[in-house]
GROMACS .gro file of N, CA and C in nm:
model
  453
    1MET      N    1   0.078  -0.138   0.012
    1MET     CA    2   0.015  -0.020   0.030
    1MET      C    3   0.082   0.153  -0.007
    2GLU      N    4   0.040   0.244  -0.072
    2GLU     CA    5   0.154   0.368  -0.113
    2GLU      C    6   0.050   0.458  -0.031
    3TYR      N    7   0.129   0.485   0.075
    3TYR     CA    8   0.070   0.598   0.133
    3TYR      C    9   0.149   0.737   0.084
    4THR      N   10   0.018   0.852   0.077
    4THR     CA   11   0.071   0.990   0.026
    4THR      C   12  -0.050   1.064   0.145
    5HIS      N   13   0.050   1.200   0.223
    5HIS     CA   14   0.006   1.268   0.240
    5HIS      C   15   0.025   1.445   0.248
    6LEU      N   16  -0.099   1.481   0.192
    6LEU     CA   17  -0.021   1.664   0.195
    6LEU      C   18  -0.006   1.713   0.310
    7VAL      N   19   0.072   1.822   0.349
    7VAL     CA   20   0.079   1.872   0.489
    7VAL      C   21   0.071   2.025   0.457
    8SER      N   22  -0.033   2.121   0.556
    8SER     CA   23  -0.026   2.224   0.565
    8SER      C   24   0.016   2.319   0.672
    9VAL      N   25   0.079   2.435   0.650
    9VAL     CA   26   0.053   2.498   0.785
    9VAL      C   27  -0.025   2.631   0.795
   10ALA      N   28  -0.111   2.664   0.918
   10ALA     CA   29  -0.150   2.803   0.953
   10ALA      C   30  -0.137   2.853   1.059
   11ALA      N   31  -0.156   2.988   1.099
   11ALA     CA   32  -0.149   3.024   1.174
   11ALA      C   33  -0.280   3.189   1.192
   12MET      N   34  -0.311   3.160   1.358
   12MET     CA   35  -0.378   3.304   1.351
   12MET      C   36  -0.251   3.419   1.395
   13VAL      N   37  -0.254   3.495   1.333
   13VAL     CA   38  -0.166   3.652   1.380
   13VAL      C   39  -0.256   3.718   1.388
   14HIS      N   40  -0.176   3.751   1.553
   14HIS     CA   41  -0.250   3.866   1.651
   14HIS      C   42  -0.147   3.977   1.629
   15ASP      N   43  -0.221   4.123   1.659
   15ASP     CA   44  -0.114   4.259   1.670
   15ASP      C   45  -0.079   4.259   1.776
   16GLY      N   46  -0.138   4.222   1.910
   16GLY     CA   47  -0.078   4.239   2.050
   16GLY      C   48  -0.248   4.304   2.120
   17ASN      N   49  -0.288   4.371   2.029
   17ASN     CA   50  -0.379   4.490   2.037
   17ASN      C   51  -0.545   4.417   2.031
   18GLY      N   52  -0.532   4.293   2.063
   18GLY     CA   53  -0.661   4.214   2.065
   18GLY      C   54  -0.731   4.181   1.904
   19LYS      N   55  -0.627   4.199   1.778
   19LYS     CA   56  -0.680   4.208   1.652
   19LYS      C   57  -0.640   4.067   1.610
   20ILE      N   58  -0.685   4.013   1.523
   20ILE     CA   59  -0.618   3.916   1.432
   20ILE      C   60  -0.667   3.926   1.313
   21LEU      N   61  -0.547   3.857   1.248
   21LEU     CA   62  -0.541   3.834   1.063
   21LEU      C   63  -0.639   3.776   1.022
   22LEU      N   64  -0.674   3.817   0.928
   22LEU     CA   65  -0.803   3.719   0.826
   22LEU      C   66  -0.779   3.796   0.655
   23VAL      N   67  -0.751   3.728   0.583
   23VAL     CA   68  -0.759   3.720   0.461
   23VAL      C   69  -0.860   3.675   0.343
   24ASN      N   70  -0.927   3.715   0.267
   24ASN     CA   71  -1.047   3.654   0.195
   24ASN      C   72  -0.957   3.573   0.077
   25SER      N   73  -1.016   3.426   0.094
   25SER     CA   74  -0.957   3.377  -0.041
   25SER      C   75  -1.066   3.361  -0.119
   26PRO      N   76  -1.022   3.380  -0.286
   26PRO     CA   77  -1.121   3.362  -0.393
   26PRO      C   78  -1.192   3.242  -0.380
   27TRP      N   79  -1.112   3.141  -0.322
   27TRP     CA   80  -1.135   2.984  -0.310
   27TRP      C   81  -1.251   2.988  -0.231
   28ARG      N   82  -1.190   3.013  -0.054
   28ARG     CA   83  -1.236   2.958   0.041
   28ARG      C   84  -1.325   3.067   0.160
   29GLY      N   85  -1.312   3.210   0.122
   29GLY     CA   86  -1.360   3.254   0.170
   29GLY      C   87  -1.319   3.335   0.292
   30TRP      N   88  -1.345   3.403   0.393
   30TRP     CA   89  -1.263   3.479   0.512
   30TRP      C   90  -1.197   3.333   0.593
   31GLU      N   91  -1.025   3.309   0.626
   31GLU     CA   92  -0.972   3.244   0.697
   31GLU      C   93  -0.851   3.316   0.756
   32TYR      N   94  -0.784   3.221   0.789
   32TYR     CA   95  -0.639   3.320   0.864
   32TYR      C   96  -0.526   3.263   0.754
   33PRO      N   97  -0.409   3.327   0.764
   33PRO     CA   98  -0.357   3.257   0.598
   33PRO      C   99  -0.257   3.119   0.682
   34GLY      N  100  -0.233   3.063   0.541
   34GLY     CA  101  -0.184   2.918   0.543
   34GLY      C  102  -0.169   2.839   0.393
   35GLY      N  103  -0.110   2.733   0.423
   35GLY     CA  104  -0.121   2.706   0.286
   35GLY      C  105  -0.042   2.547   0.272
   36LEU      N  106  -0.002   2.500   0.210
   36LEU     CA  107   0.040   2.353   0.156
   36LEU      C  108   0.236   2.421   0.168
   37ILE      N  109   0.320   2.307   0.245
   37ILE     CA  110   0.476   2.296   0.238
   37ILE      C  111   0.468   2.243   0.182
   38GLU      N  112   0.594   2.339   0.112
   38GLU     CA  113   0.661   2.323  -0.027
   38GLU      C  114   0.761   2.196  -0.028
   39PRO      N  115   0.783   2.154  -0.110
   39PRO     CA  116   0.910   2.019  -0.094
   39PRO      C  117   1.027   2.085  -0.075
   40GLY      N  118   1.107   2.057   0.016
   40GLY     CA  119   1.278   2.118   0.070
   40GLY      C  120   1.197   2.187   0.189
   41GLU      N  121   1.114   2.236   0.249
   41GLU     CA  122   1.093   2.346   0.326
   41GLU      C  123   1.075   2.282   0.455
   42THR      N  124   1.124   2.373   0.532
   42THR     CA  125   1.044   2.338   0.677
   42THR      C  126   0.958   2.383   0.733
   43PHE      N  127   0.829   2.374   0.844
   43PHE     CA  128   0.716   2.404   0.911
   43PHE      C  129   0.686   2.538   0.882
   44GLU      N  130   0.881   2.603   0.944
   44GLU     CA  131   0.870   2.742   0.956
   44GLU      C  132   0.893   2.826   0.866
   45GLN      N  133   0.974   2.759   0.759
   45GLN     CA  134   0.973   2.821   0.647
   45GLN      C  135   0.841   2.866   0.537
   46ALA      N  136   0.756   2.685   0.551
   46ALA     CA  137   0.646   2.772   0.455
   46ALA      C  138   0.537   2.791   0.567
   47LEU      N  139   0.544   2.872   0.686
   47LEU     CA  140   0.479   2.924   0.786
   47LEU      C  141   0.474   3.085   0.701
   48HIS      N  142   0.619   3.136   0.742
   48HIS     CA  143   0.631   3.286   0.691
   48HIS      C  144   0.588   3.253   0.534
   49ARG      N  145   0.645   3.175   0.443
   49ARG     CA  146   0.602   3.246   0.337
   49ARG      C  147   0.453   3.262   0.327
   50GLU      N  148   0.375   3.142   0.363
   50GLU     CA  149   0.238   3.167   0.344
   50GLU      C  150   0.150   3.269   0.364
   51ILE      N  151   0.238   3.313   0.531
   51ILE     CA  152   0.188   3.460   0.536
   51ILE      C  153   0.232   3.560   0.479
   52ARG      N  154   0.336   3.584   0.455
   52ARG     CA  155   0.386   3.659   0.320
   52ARG      C  156   0.333   3.700   0.239
   53GLU      N  157   0.310   3.585   0.176
   53GLU     CA  158   0.242   3.607  -0.009
   53GLU      C  159   0.122   3.601   0.044
   54GLU      N  160   0.014   3.587   0.137
   54GLU     CA  161  -0.123   3.618   0.149
   54GLU      C  162  -0.176   3.752   0.196
   55ALA      N  163  -0.060   3.802   0.297
   55ALA     CA  164  -0.050   3.895   0.367
   55ALA      C  165  -0.025   3.980   0.360
   56GLY      N  166   0.086   4.019   0.352
   56GLY     CA  167   0.229   4.130   0.308
   56GLY      C  168   0.280   4.092   0.421
   57VAL      N  169   0.287   4.023   0.573
   57VAL     CA  170   0.354   4.059   0.683
   57VAL      C  171   0.419   3.956   0.687
   58GLU      N  172   0.543   4.022   0.841
   58GLU     CA  173   0.594   3.925   0.835
   58GLU      C  174   0.564   3.911   1.027
   59VAL      N  175   0.605   3.765   1.093
   59VAL     CA  176   0.573   3.704   1.202
   59VAL      C  177   0.687   3.700   1.282
   60GLU      N  178   0.640   3.623   1.420
   60GLU     CA  179   0.667   3.570   1.443
   60GLU      C  180   0.653   3.456   1.545
   61ILE      N  181   0.662   3.342   1.543
   61ILE     CA  182   0.573   3.193   1.603
   61ILE      C  183   0.586   3.250   1.742
   62GLU      N  184   0.480   3.204   1.801
   62GLU     CA  185   0.438   3.192   1.925
   62GLU      C  186   0.457   3.082   2.002
   63ARG      N  187   0.359   2.993   1.912
   63ARG     CA  188   0.332   2.873   1.970
   63ARG      C  189   0.237   2.788   1.866
   64PHE      N  190   0.270   2.622   1.911
   64PHE     CA  191   0.223   2.551   1.823
   64PHE      C  192   0.030   2.498   1.894
   65VAL      N  193  -0.083   2.522   1.803
   65VAL     CA  194  -0.153   2.468   1.879
   65VAL      C  195  -0.195   2.349   1.865
   66GLY      N  196  -0.210   2.290   1.698
   66GLY     CA  197  -0.251   2.162   1.710
   66GLY      C  198  -0.273   2.101   1.568
   67ILE      N  199  -0.281   1.987   1.528
   67ILE     CA  200  -0.308   1.933   1.414
   67ILE      C  201  -0.440   1.846   1.394
   68CYS      N  202  -0.473   1.901   1.276
   68CYS     CA  203  -0.600   1.814   1.241
   68CYS      C  204  -0.557   1.766   1.114
   69LYS      N  205  -0.654   1.660   1.050
   69LYS     CA  206  -0.662   1.577   0.941
   69LYS      C  207  -0.799   1.567   0.877
   70ASN      N  208  -0.794   1.543   0.745
   70ASN     CA  209  -0.885   1.528   0.666
   70ASN      C  210  -0.912   1.444   0.640
   71VAL      N  211  -0.980   1.319   0.693
   71VAL     CA  212  -0.914   1.182   0.657
   71VAL      C  213  -1.001   1.110   0.530
   72GLU      N  214  -1.074   1.183   0.447
   72GLU     CA  215  -1.100   1.157   0.325
   72GLU      C  216  -0.962   1.208   0.209
   73ASN      N  217  -0.920   1.280   0.233
   73ASN     CA  218  -0.844   1.325   0.113
   73ASN      C  219  -0.685   1.335   0.181
   74ASN      N  220  -0.685   1.297   0.341
   74ASN     CA  221  -0.560   1.243   0.353
   74ASN      C  222  -0.419   1.401   0.378
   75ILE      N  223  -0.454   1.468   0.382
   75ILE     CA  224  -0.421   1.646   0.451
   75ILE      C  225  -0.436   1.660   0.572
   76VAL      N  226  -0.270   1.692   0.613
   76VAL     CA  227  -0.284   1.666   0.730
   76VAL      C  228  -0.256   1.842   0.745
   77ASN      N  229  -0.276   1.924   0.845
   77ASN     CA  230  -0.333   2.047   0.858
   77ASN      C  231  -0.242   2.039   0.984
   78ILE      N  232  -0.126   2.136   1.056
   78ILE     CA  233  -0.057   2.209   1.143
   78ILE      C  234  -0.053   2.340   1.185
   79ASP      N  235  -0.157   2.358   1.286
   79ASP     CA  236  -0.186   2.508   1.355
   79ASP      C  237  -0.081   2.583   1.456
   80PHE      N  238  -0.045   2.695   1.434
   80PHE     CA  239   0.008   2.775   1.538
   80PHE      C  240  -0.027   2.912   1.544
   81VAL      N  241   0.020   3.019   1.600
   81VAL     CA  242  -0.072   3.160   1.671
   81VAL      C  243   0.110   3.192   1.647
   82CYS      N  244   0.042   3.334   1.622
   82CYS     CA  245   0.184   3.410   1.580
   82CYS      C  246   0.166   3.545   1.622
   83ARG      N  247   0.280   3.652   1.648
   83ARG     CA  248   0.233   3.784   1.646
   83ARG      C  249   0.320   3.848   1.544
   84TYR      N  250   0.236   3.948   1.458
   84TYR     CA  251   0.275   4.033   1.384
   84TYR      C  252   0.420   4.113   1.402
   85ALA      N  253   0.513   4.158   1.323
   85ALA     CA  254   0.631   4.143   1.320
   85ALA      C  255   0.648   4.268   1.277
   86GLY      N  256   0.574   4.316   1.152
   86GLY     CA  257   0.617   4.418   1.085
   86GLY      C  258   0.541   4.403   0.915
   87GLY      N  259   0.560   4.525   0.891
   87GLY     CA  260   0.516   4.469   0.726
   87GLY      C  261   0.398   4.607   0.666
   88GLN      N  262   0.294   4.571   0.574
   88GLN     CA  263   0.209   4.631   0.576
   88GLN      C  264   0.113   4.522   0.483
   89LEU      N  265  -0.016   4.511   0.531
   89LEU     CA  266  -0.113   4.437   0.448
   89LEU      C  267  -0.100   4.464   0.334
   90THR      N  268  -0.108   4.356   0.228
   90THR     CA  269  -0.140   4.364   0.051
   90THR      C  270  -0.218   4.245   0.045
   91THR      N  271  -0.294   4.268  -0.034
   91THR     CA  272  -0.325   4.164  -0.141
   91THR      C  273  -0.250   4.054  -0.216
   92SER      N  274  -0.295   3.939  -0.247
   92SER     CA  275  -0.249   3.871  -0.353
   92SER      C  276  -0.313   3.781  -0.477
   93ASP      N  277  -0.272   3.703  -0.512
   93ASP     CA  278  -0.357   3.638  -0.610
   93ASP      C  279  -0.425   3.513  -0.512
   94GLU      N  280  -0.361   3.536  -0.388
   94GLU     CA  281  -0.471   3.392  -0.253
   94GLU      C  282  -0.517   3.476  -0.219
   95SER      N  283  -0.542   3.622  -0.201
   95SER     CA  284  -0.634   3.685  -0.114
   95SER      C  285  -0.665   3.850  -0.186
   96THR      N  286  -0.766   3.802  -0.217
   96THR     CA  287  -0.810   3.979  -0.253
   96THR      C  288  -0.879   4.081  -0.154
   97GLU      N  289  -0.907   3.995   0.013
   97GLU     CA  290  -0.911   4.158   0.123
   97GLU      C  291  -0.824   4.073   0.245
   98VAL      N  292  -0.758   4.157   0.310
   98VAL     CA  293  -0.649   4.141   0.406
   98VAL      C  294  -0.686   4.254   0.552
   99VAL      N  295  -0.700   4.209   0.626
   99VAL     CA  296  -0.781   4.284   0.730
   99VAL      C  297  -0.717   4.227   0.896
  100TRP      N  298  -0.734   4.330   0.970
  100TRP     CA  299  -0.741   4.332   1.071
  100TRP      C  300  -0.861   4.338   1.167
  101ALA      N  301  -0.900   4.189   1.246
  101ALA     CA  302  -1.054   4.230   1.314
  101ALA      C  303  -1.056   4.121   1.453
  102THR      N  304  -1.124   4.191   1.537
  102THR     CA  305  -1.173   4.144   1.596
  102THR      C  306  -1.205   3.973   1.643
  103PRO      N  307  -1.157   3.898   1.727
  103PRO     CA  308  -1.262   3.773   1.739
  103PRO      C  309  -1.357   3.748   1.719
  104GLU      N  310  -1.462   3.830   1.750
  104GLU     CA  311  -1.599   3.842   1.765
  104GLU      C  312  -1.600   3.837   1.613
  105GLU      N  313  -1.537   3.978   1.532
  105GLU     CA  314  -1.569   3.974   1.418
  105GLU      C  315  -1.535   3.854   1.304
  106ALA      N  316  -1.388   3.839   1.317
  106ALA     CA  317  -1.365   3.669   1.234
  106ALA      C  318  -1.435   3.580   1.277
  107PHE      N  319  -1.541   3.525   1.388
  107PHE     CA  320  -1.584   3.412   1.392
  107PHE      C  321  -1.733   3.458   1.328
  108GLN      N  322  -1.797   3.597   1.281
  108GLN     CA  323  -1.884   3.605   1.198
  108GLN      C  324  -1.876   3.587   1.059
  109MET      N  325  -1.776   3.579   1.015
  109MET     CA  326  -1.715   3.637   0.865
  109MET      C  327  -1.660   3.514   0.856
  110ILE      N  328  -1.631   3.417   0.936
  110ILE     CA  329  -1.535   3.258   0.878
  110ILE      C  330  -1.693   3.199   0.858
  111THR      N  331  -1.715   3.174   0.757
  111THR     CA  332  -1.837   3.068   0.744
  111THR      C  333  -1.858   2.947   0.724
  112PHE      N  334  -1.709   2.881   0.687
  112PHE     CA  335  -1.653   2.721   0.710
  112PHE      C  336  -1.695   2.693   0.861
  113PRO      N  337  -1.749   2.527   0.880
  113PRO     CA  338  -1.719   2.509   1.040
  113PRO      C  339  -1.554   2.451   1.030
  114LEU      N  340  -1.477   2.385   0.974
  114LEU     CA  341  -1.354   2.355   0.981
  114LEU      C  342  -1.276   2.450   1.016
  115THR      N  343  -1.287   2.597   0.933
  115THR     CA  344  -1.170   2.727   0.975
  115THR      C  345  -1.233   2.735   1.121
  116LYS      N  346  -1.360   2.736   1.184
  116LYS     CA  347  -1.409   2.848   1.279
  116LYS      C  348  -1.334   2.704   1.366
  117LYS      N  349  -1.373   2.617   1.375
  117LYS     CA  350  -1.298   2.516   1.475
  117LYS      C  351  -1.165   2.485   1.481
  118ARG      N  352  -1.105   2.501   1.377
  118ARG     CA  353  -0.945   2.602   1.444
  118ARG      C  354  -0.909   2.728   1.480
  119LEU      N  355  -1.008   2.802   1.454
  119LEU     CA  356  -0.970   2.903   1.489
  119LEU      C  357  -1.012   2.938   1.653
  120LYS      N  358  -1.121   2.852   1.692
  120LYS     CA  359  -1.128   2.836   1.812
  120LYS      C  360  -1.014   2.773   1.933
  121ASN      N  361  -0.971   2.663   1.838
  121ASN     CA  362  -0.837   2.593   1.938
  121ASN      C  363  -0.736   2.744   1.920
  122MET      N  364  -0.695   2.743   1.775
  122MET     CA  365  -0.591   2.853   1.812
  122MET      C  366  -0.601   3.024   1.897
  123LEU      N  367  -0.734   3.069   1.947
  123LEU     CA  368  -0.765   3.121   2.007
  123LEU      C  369  -0.785   3.066   2.166
  124SER      N  370  -0.733   2.932   2.209
  124SER     CA  371  -0.807   2.918   2.329
  124SER      C  372  -0.674   2.951   2.422
  125MET      N  373  -0.559   2.965   2.360
  125MET     CA  374  -0.464   3.024   2.446
  125MET      C  375  -0.435   2.912   2.585
  126ASP      N  376  -0.513   2.813   2.622
  126ASP     CA  377  -0.459   2.730   2.695
  126ASP      C  378  -0.322   2.672   2.692
  127LYS      N  379  -0.356   2.570   2.778
  127LYS     CA  380  -0.219   2.492   2.774
  127LYS      C  381  -0.155   2.331   2.744
  128GLU      N  382  -0.284   2.319   2.602
  128GLU     CA  383  -0.347   2.206   2.552
  128GLU      C  384  -0.323   2.169   2.403
  129ALA      N  385  -0.256   2.106   2.360
  129ALA     CA  386  -0.251   2.081   2.212
  129ALA      C  387  -0.372   1.982   2.111
  130HIS      N  388  -0.413   2.049   2.040
  130HIS     CA  389  -0.587   1.999   1.998
  130HIS      C  390  -0.471   1.915   1.902
  131PHE      N  391  -0.582   1.810   1.854
  131PHE     CA  392  -0.567   1.725   1.738
  131PHE      C  393  -0.660   1.652   1.767
  132PHE      N  394  -0.731   1.642   1.615
  132PHE     CA  395  -0.906   1.605   1.605
  132PHE      C  396  -0.911   1.562   1.414
  133ALA      N  397  -0.973   1.483   1.378
  133ALA     CA  398  -1.012   1.433   1.230
  133ALA      C  399  -1.107   1.452   1.163
  134PHE      N  400  -1.132   1.435   1.076
  134PHE     CA  401  -1.268   1.493   1.050
  134PHE      C  402  -1.281   1.517   0.864
  135ILE      N  403  -1.407   1.474   0.867
  135ILE     CA  404  -1.434   1.454   0.708
  135ILE      C  405  -1.528   1.593   0.646
  136ARG      N  406  -1.472   1.675   0.568
  136ARG     CA  407  -1.500   1.803   0.488
  136ARG      C  408  -1.645   1.821   0.466
  137GLU      N  409  -1.722   1.740   0.393
  137GLU     CA  410  -1.886   1.751   0.359
  137GLU      C  411  -1.943   1.674   0.418
  138PRO      N  412  -2.044   1.666   0.451
  138PRO     CA  413  -2.075   1.763   0.571
  138PRO      C  414  -1.928   1.762   0.680
  139PHE      N  415  -1.938   1.902   0.690
  139PHE     CA  416  -1.865   1.861   0.789
  139PHE      C  417  -1.836   1.773   0.956
  140THR      N  418  -1.758   1.691   0.967
  140THR     CA  419  -1.802   1.609   1.077
  140THR      C  420  -1.683   1.597   1.135
  141VAL      N  421  -1.658   1.544   1.337
  141VAL     CA  422  -1.568   1.562   1.328
  141VAL      C  423  -1.595   1.412   1.379
  142VAL      N  424  -1.469   1.337   1.336
  142VAL     CA  425  -1.425   1.233   1.387
  142VAL      C  426  -1.314   1.178   1.524
  143GLU      N  427  -1.241   1.245   1.544
  143GLU     CA  428  -1.207   1.226   1.644
  143GLU      C  429  -1.156   1.374   1.717
  144ASP      N  430  -1.110   1.385   1.852
  144ASP     CA  431  -1.101   1.485   1.906
  144ASP      C  432  -1.033   1.473   2.018
  145LEU      N  433  -0.891   1.562   2.020
  145LEU     CA  434  -0.842   1.498   2.169
  145LEU      C  435  -0.755   1.654   2.203
  146THR      N  436  -0.700   1.606   2.334
  146THR     CA  437  -0.663   1.745   2.380
  146THR      C  438  -0.544   1.656   2.419
  147PHE      N  439  -0.411   1.707   2.463
  147PHE     CA  440  -0.327   1.675   2.502
  147PHE      C  441  -0.242   1.743   2.606
  148PRO      N  442  -0.189   1.801   2.780
  148PRO     CA  443  -0.123   1.883   2.798
  148PRO      C  444  -0.004   1.911   2.750
  149VAL      N  445   0.041   2.040   2.689
  149VAL     CA  446   0.195   2.081   2.719
  149VAL      C  447   0.247   2.179   2.805
  150GLY      N  448   0.337   2.182   2.749
  150GLY     CA  449   0.477   2.259   2.908
  150GLY      C  450   0.503   2.193   2.999
  151GLU      N  451   0.459   2.273   3.098
  151GLU     CA  452   0.505   2.229   3.196
  151GLU      C  453   0.433   2.097   3.287
   0.00000   0.00000   0.00000
């Protein structure tokens, strides 16, 4: 049996003043920046590249949040929290709009249930790592685990 998985990284980027970065994808609507890791890239390199490509800004990674897997398509998503470090918000082929929003505004703007669940985990700021598996359509969580991290 041949095994193939695609791996992506994404992050909730905050500005330190209660706002988070959202990009409006032409394919998926409002979401946080992220995308597939390219061959030869590390997790960190891919995360910085995706955020720069989609939003035009630089970030510092603050913490790992968790992993989720689409069990139908074998896509593994790795989520982080980052702090804005500089740059001007810029759109691209992958983002028709880029904005700073409050968490409440973000939950209203984001319509896809998977994106909302991942954002909830990113905003939790707890000392747990989140791991879940899901089916995309209709969105169904088939496994949902948390494990302590840190001390």
